[in-house]
XYZ file of C-alpha atoms in Angstrom:
434
model
C 94.633 23.674 179.680
C 93.576 26.466 177.311
C 97.187 27.583 176.673
C 98.137 23.935 176.021
C 95.486 23.635 173.276
C 96.452 26.933 171.781
C 100.089 25.780 171.816
C 99.230 22.596 169.981
C 97.219 24.451 167.297
C 100.108 26.932 166.765
C 102.442 24.014 166.460
C 100.238 22.237 163.897
C 99.719 25.483 161.943
C 103.502 26.027 161.824
C 103.979 22.477 160.528
C 101.465 23.175 157.815
C 103.302 26.349 156.790
C 106.669 24.595 156.601
C 105.551 22.417 153.718
C 107.795 22.851 150.609
C 107.272 22.085 146.914
C 108.670 18.724 145.779
C 107.887 19.144 142.065
C 106.273 21.769 139.868
C 104.464 23.978 139.438
C 103.472 22.196 136.162
C 101.090 23.757 133.649
C 98.307 21.335 132.693
C 95.456 21.655 130.304
C 94.850 25.092 128.638
C 91.538 26.441 127.317
C 90.124 29.891 126.725
C 88.469 30.059 130.142
C 90.343 27.615 132.370
C 93.958 26.576 132.981
C 95.196 23.926 135.372
C 98.282 24.361 137.426
C 99.624 21.272 139.148
C 102.027 21.090 142.095
C 103.324 18.445 144.583
C 104.246 19.404 148.139
C 105.997 17.306 150.842
C 103.155 16.973 153.360
C 99.447 17.503 153.863
C 98.570 21.164 153.715
C 96.194 23.685 152.140
C 97.823 24.892 148.837
C 96.643 28.354 147.714
C 97.065 29.787 144.174
C 96.455 33.424 143.551
C 96.273 34.674 139.937
C 95.543 37.932 138.131
C 95.747 39.293 134.621
C 98.990 40.965 133.498
C 97.171 43.205 131.035
C 94.270 44.520 133.136
C 93.688 45.122 136.843
C 89.887 45.309 136.052
C 89.774 41.479 135.888
C 90.757 41.363 139.559
C 92.681 38.941 141.615
C 91.319 35.453 142.176
C 92.173 32.621 144.521
C 91.839 28.840 144.423
C 92.524 26.470 147.323
C 93.303 22.763 147.421
C 93.819 20.491 150.418
C 96.339 17.823 149.707
C 96.457 14.359 151.255
C 99.056 11.559 151.622
C 97.099 9.024 149.615
C 97.467 11.113 146.461
C 101.086 11.942 147.341
C 100.123 15.502 148.309
C 99.553 16.555 144.737
C 97.296 19.585 144.009
C 95.306 20.275 140.878
C 94.734 24.023 140.997
C 92.224 25.102 138.292
C 92.186 28.815 137.417
C 88.655 29.674 136.328
C 86.716 32.662 134.900
C 89.623 33.572 132.612
C 89.529 35.598 129.407
C 90.703 34.227 126.024
C 94.155 35.250 124.785
C 95.138 36.755 128.116
C 98.296 36.299 130.155
C 98.032 35.739 133.854
C 100.541 35.797 136.718
C 100.141 33.226 139.442
C 101.722 32.570 142.786
C 101.487 29.564 145.070
C 101.654 29.510 148.877
C 100.635 27.382 151.781
C 97.658 28.406 153.755
C 97.494 31.815 152.076
C 100.496 33.115 153.979
C 102.747 35.817 152.549
C 105.626 33.433 151.865
C 105.455 32.637 148.140
C 106.751 29.094 147.254
C 106.477 29.589 143.493
C 105.521 32.058 140.818
C 104.793 31.799 137.159
C 102.533 32.801 134.291
C 100.306 31.269 131.630
C 98.377 32.533 128.598
C 94.952 31.222 127.670
C 94.078 30.143 124.124
C 92.928 32.928 121.754
C 89.446 33.319 120.438
C 90.498 33.342 116.747
C 87.586 31.467 115.165
C 85.476 33.585 112.665
C 87.916 36.443 113.321
C 91.308 35.665 111.820
C 93.665 32.820 110.926
C 94.664 30.534 113.710
C 97.756 31.421 115.716
C 100.971 29.574 114.770
C 102.123 27.330 117.589
C 104.472 24.432 118.426
C 104.422 21.385 120.584
C 107.024 18.852 121.751
C 106.692 15.045 121.723
C 108.567 12.257 123.359
C 108.435 8.942 125.237
C 110.559 6.473 127.139
C 111.881 8.654 130.000
C 113.575 6.120 132.260
C 115.079 7.776 135.356
C 117.731 5.689 137.146
C 117.393 4.873 140.834
C 120.089 2.304 141.625
C 118.409 0.869 144.743
C 115.453 -0.361 142.571
C 117.066 -0.748 139.143
C 118.347 -3.958 137.696
C 122.013 -4.633 138.404
C 124.436 -3.438 135.832
C 124.599 -0.378 133.597
C 121.713 2.047 134.161
C 118.918 1.882 131.587
C 118.348 5.586 131.948
C 120.680 7.992 130.055
C 121.411 11.649 129.990
C 118.548 13.985 131.285
C 119.755 17.166 129.577
C 116.979 16.738 127.010
C 114.467 18.291 129.463
C 116.414 21.565 129.636
C 116.866 21.570 125.898
C 113.124 21.216 125.274
C 112.349 24.002 127.760
C 114.794 26.293 125.940
C 112.897 25.573 122.634
C 109.887 27.146 124.283
C 107.043 25.048 122.862
C 103.437 25.958 123.698
C 102.770 22.442 124.991
C 104.317 19.003 125.384
C 102.706 15.648 124.788
C 104.201 12.768 126.782
C 103.614 9.548 124.699
C 103.954 6.852 127.337
C 106.582 4.937 129.277
C 107.007 8.228 131.185
C 107.892 6.826 134.609
C 108.834 3.078 134.301
C 107.240 1.300 137.206
C 109.573 -1.334 138.676
C 109.018 -4.489 140.722
C 108.728 -2.764 144.052
C 106.345 -0.165 142.594
C 103.365 -1.692 140.785
C 101.998 -3.776 143.739
C 101.021 -0.789 145.928
C 99.870 2.820 145.991
C 102.960 3.652 147.978
C 105.281 2.224 145.249
C 103.413 3.842 142.402
C 103.451 7.293 144.133
C 107.095 6.866 144.852
C 107.943 6.227 141.216
C 105.939 9.242 140.007
C 107.443 11.466 142.676
C 111.037 10.278 141.839
C 110.496 11.160 138.128
C 108.571 14.385 138.459
C 110.922 15.845 141.128
C 114.001 15.472 138.966
C 115.818 18.882 139.171
C 116.650 18.996 135.474
C 113.000 18.844 134.607
C 111.517 21.606 136.769
C 111.987 24.378 134.158
C 110.097 22.297 131.602
C 107.136 21.724 133.902
C 106.410 25.453 134.226
C 107.462 26.587 130.737
C 104.697 24.976 128.662
C 101.449 23.008 129.072
C 101.662 19.262 129.513
C 99.347 16.456 128.418
C 100.106 12.702 128.661
C 99.040 9.176 127.736
C 100.485 5.973 129.144
C 102.008 2.746 127.941
C 102.793 -0.443 129.800
C 105.528 0.969 132.093
C 103.088 3.620 133.430
C 100.159 1.204 133.590
C 101.894 -1.754 135.313
C 104.514 -4.488 134.495
C 106.201 -4.867 131.172
C 103.636 -5.618 128.411
C 100.840 -5.318 130.888
C 97.256 -5.716 129.758
C 93.638 -5.623 131.014
C 94.404 -8.474 133.502
C 96.593 -6.214 135.684
C 94.975 -6.330 139.075
C 96.195 -2.905 140.207
C 95.171 -0.885 137.214
C 92.805 1.209 139.299
C 95.775 2.319 141.405
C 97.800 3.358 138.396
C 94.804 5.184 136.867
C 94.390 7.083 140.121
C 98.058 8.033 140.141
C 97.954 9.040 136.489
C 95.134 11.400 137.269
C 96.898 12.759 140.392
C 100.205 13.397 138.572
C 99.151 14.647 135.116
C 96.960 17.548 134.110
C 94.731 16.240 131.302
C 91.222 17.745 130.897
C 89.491 14.408 131.342
C 90.016 10.703 131.829
C 88.045 7.919 130.197
C 84.845 7.753 128.147
C 81.381 7.790 129.744
C 80.930 4.268 131.028
C 84.451 3.181 130.028
C 87.329 3.437 132.421
C 90.882 4.199 131.318
C 92.636 7.453 130.396
C 91.084 8.207 126.960
C 90.758 11.986 126.446
C 90.559 14.755 123.782
C 91.545 18.409 123.564
C 91.788 21.239 121.094
C 94.693 23.661 120.749
C 94.098 26.423 118.199
C 93.181 24.646 114.907
C 94.549 21.294 115.897
C 92.773 18.554 117.800
C 94.373 15.788 119.942
C 92.817 12.386 120.670
C 94.567 10.619 123.577
C 94.011 6.854 123.430
C 94.369 4.109 126.067
C 96.210 1.118 124.687
C 96.364 -0.835 127.967
C 93.146 -0.792 129.929
C 91.145 -2.825 127.346
C 94.044 -4.747 125.814
C 93.756 -8.536 125.600
C 96.900 -10.497 126.471
C 99.481 -10.580 123.690
C 99.552 -14.394 123.846
C 95.723 -14.925 124.128
C 94.619 -17.557 121.545
C 90.905 -17.575 122.186
C 88.388 -14.742 122.236
C 88.662 -11.387 120.428
C 92.198 -9.922 120.249
C 92.074 -6.204 120.782
C 94.173 -3.329 121.952
C 91.772 -0.342 121.997
C 88.493 -2.250 121.993
C 85.336 -1.609 119.905
C 83.907 1.186 122.123
C 87.113 3.246 122.044
C 87.499 2.694 118.296
C 83.980 3.754 117.604
C 84.469 6.880 119.739
C 87.677 7.696 117.895
C 86.119 7.422 114.447
C 83.078 9.505 115.589
C 85.343 12.125 117.115
C 87.631 12.309 114.056
C 84.601 12.747 111.808
C 83.174 15.455 114.047
C 86.501 17.365 114.027
C 87.084 20.261 111.725
C 90.736 20.597 112.783
C 93.407 21.312 110.265
C 95.380 18.339 111.658
C 94.045 15.553 113.865
C 96.694 14.098 116.127
C 95.997 10.621 117.546
C 98.282 9.763 120.452
C 98.785 6.096 121.361
C 101.585 4.433 123.258
C 102.613 1.766 120.686
C 103.699 2.184 117.090
C 100.649 2.067 114.849
C 101.346 2.261 111.098
C 104.455 0.107 110.752
C 103.520 -3.230 109.164
C 106.371 -4.942 111.013
C 104.638 -7.325 113.455
C 107.331 -7.163 116.117
C 107.313 -6.423 119.890
C 104.057 -4.578 120.669
C 103.589 -2.824 117.373
C 99.846 -2.555 116.419
C 100.648 -4.866 113.509
C 100.792 -7.723 116.067
C 96.978 -7.218 116.258
C 96.525 -7.010 112.473
C 92.648 -7.155 112.420
C 92.324 -4.097 114.666
C 95.009 -2.130 112.819
C 93.320 -2.853 109.464
C 89.884 -1.973 110.826
C 91.066 1.519 112.004
C 92.829 2.209 108.679
C 89.862 0.956 106.651
C 87.427 3.156 108.688
C 89.538 6.233 108.237
C 89.609 5.523 104.525
C 85.914 4.639 104.125
C 84.789 7.712 106.184
C 87.058 10.001 104.151
C 88.878 11.323 107.214
C 91.865 13.455 106.153
C 94.896 14.966 107.931
C 95.287 12.209 110.563
C 98.643 12.005 112.207
C 99.373 9.269 114.739
C 101.815 10.299 117.489
C 103.455 7.242 119.047
C 106.332 6.106 121.269
C 107.488 2.839 122.929
C 110.075 1.725 120.474
C 113.317 3.439 121.722
C 113.790 4.791 118.202
C 112.271 7.563 116.149
C 110.881 7.361 112.605
C 108.104 8.764 110.444
C 105.833 6.317 108.584
C 103.455 7.239 105.729
C 100.589 5.225 104.303
C 98.340 6.218 101.363
C 94.971 4.466 101.447
C 93.023 3.026 98.468
C 91.115 6.301 98.125
C 94.185 8.500 98.282
C 93.986 9.587 101.953
C 97.462 9.912 103.488
C 97.983 8.815 107.141
C 101.155 9.554 109.013
C 102.702 8.004 112.214
C 105.431 10.026 113.915
C 107.174 7.790 116.474
C 109.308 9.724 119.005
C 111.598 7.847 121.425
C 113.641 7.771 123.585
C 113.812 10.893 125.798
C 116.165 9.566 128.444
C 116.363 5.809 127.985
C 118.646 3.442 126.089
C 118.046 3.723 122.251
C 118.154 0.925 119.659
C 118.751 0.609 115.953
C 115.795 -1.237 114.367
C 116.158 0.116 110.864
C 116.105 -3.464 109.402
C 112.944 -4.718 111.082
C 110.728 -4.313 108.074
C 108.854 -1.084 108.295
C 108.164 -0.620 104.571
C 106.210 2.558 105.267
C 109.128 4.418 106.810
C 109.932 7.766 105.224
C 113.530 7.616 104.019
C 116.009 9.246 106.270
C 113.867 9.502 109.410
C 115.168 6.599 111.500
C 116.999 7.820 114.650
C 118.665 5.387 117.070
C 119.938 8.010 119.687
C 118.093 10.023 122.397
C 115.897 12.640 120.773
C 112.639 14.548 120.873
C 110.142 15.933 118.438
C 108.996 19.519 117.843
C 105.972 20.032 115.641
C 105.024 23.457 114.216
C 101.660 24.477 112.736
C 101.851 27.631 110.672
C 100.287 29.575 107.820
C 96.837 30.756 106.899
C 93.916 28.401 107.755
C 93.420 27.313 104.170
C 97.188 26.856 103.655
C 98.126 25.347 106.956
C 101.455 23.437 106.994
C 102.680 20.923 109.621
C 106.461 20.913 110.123
C 107.928 17.914 111.992
C 111.399 18.349 113.358
C 113.511 15.805 115.216
C 116.268 17.131 117.519
C 119.016 15.484 119.582
C 119.381 16.078 123.336
C 121.519 19.227 122.743
C 119.000 20.786 120.370
C 120.741 19.946 117.077
C 118.310 19.304 114.225
C 118.453 15.676 112.939
C 115.804 15.812 110.273
C 112.669 17.685 109.358
C 109.665 17.100 107.147
C 106.750 19.285 105.967
C 103.173 18.042 105.548
C 100.580 20.099 103.790
C 96.849 20.015 104.790
C 94.844 17.616 102.522
C 91.550 18.845 101.002
């Protein structure tokens, strides 16, 4: 009997060790003292990450363990703690702490530059609408997803981080009614071979839009939004999700001298066709938090990420202009509070363009829409965006790369739009307002 039990334990232990990585490692949020590393494996197991400083053995080797489970699709959020600012670390991932290493990589924490020197120069990529074809579940006919070479191209550009601006996974009819379906859609996207280099080459942050939240044009009535929130948390590496008593995915993070405000345009959204009651996308609590947070920020540039196009006055599709009262309220509050250097980062539209608005008091607000990464693109140059910066409309697959450079008092934001092969389509420079 004893030998039988031992045999069973050895068998189960062996099964545990045989687990392989499905997707990742992906670098998540990055601070001076913590970095998240995400990975997904094929079955329940204990995932072990060991990390140590490249520069100094004195910092010692550290280990973090995470037990995966089937309900969360065997994803693991491995948080490296007790790190030093501006330091590069090697990490390795194994199952159960065994000698067989499944993956290796490195990350560098943010520098402690404040009160010491000018902020480091850095870059980040932006994009949205990343439909990945899966014929068994796609609509009949030509695939909506297009070339995936853009992911390798972005990785080769070597940005410090990437911001995914929604419509990242495209839930389909078999997906949004169950945890099984939602996990399948995330797994299918994140395990794409062409994207694996990108996951580990820079730090990733994300927001969602309707196709990550639920059905097309989904709103607060979607009955399974708690399932899609759980999946969003399991598969992305943001530093937080939601505001105090509010649910949703709202978050905020700093990177060098920039600050990013990640908004939720779905969880609180009233139906597009609702005729009674208050029509809202973000809701009053989220808007009040945003204005408070923007005012509290001393960042050179304040990037506000939201799934749908914000500045364009064209009241079409799901542009914020279709909810004109809320759009006007946000613009007026930015103007009245004197909040400068706000740049909205948006997606959704399957086209790219830069919009620019000067308020009554002379404050300039920008909206950089970047789309699509890997979906069908459309030409909507004639839809009536009177705020579009001339020459910035792009109707092919593309991505954005934004650079912050220069001394703190002379900081410049450079926005560059590239095609899927890395060819520059257009670029614009924005100086910091004082």
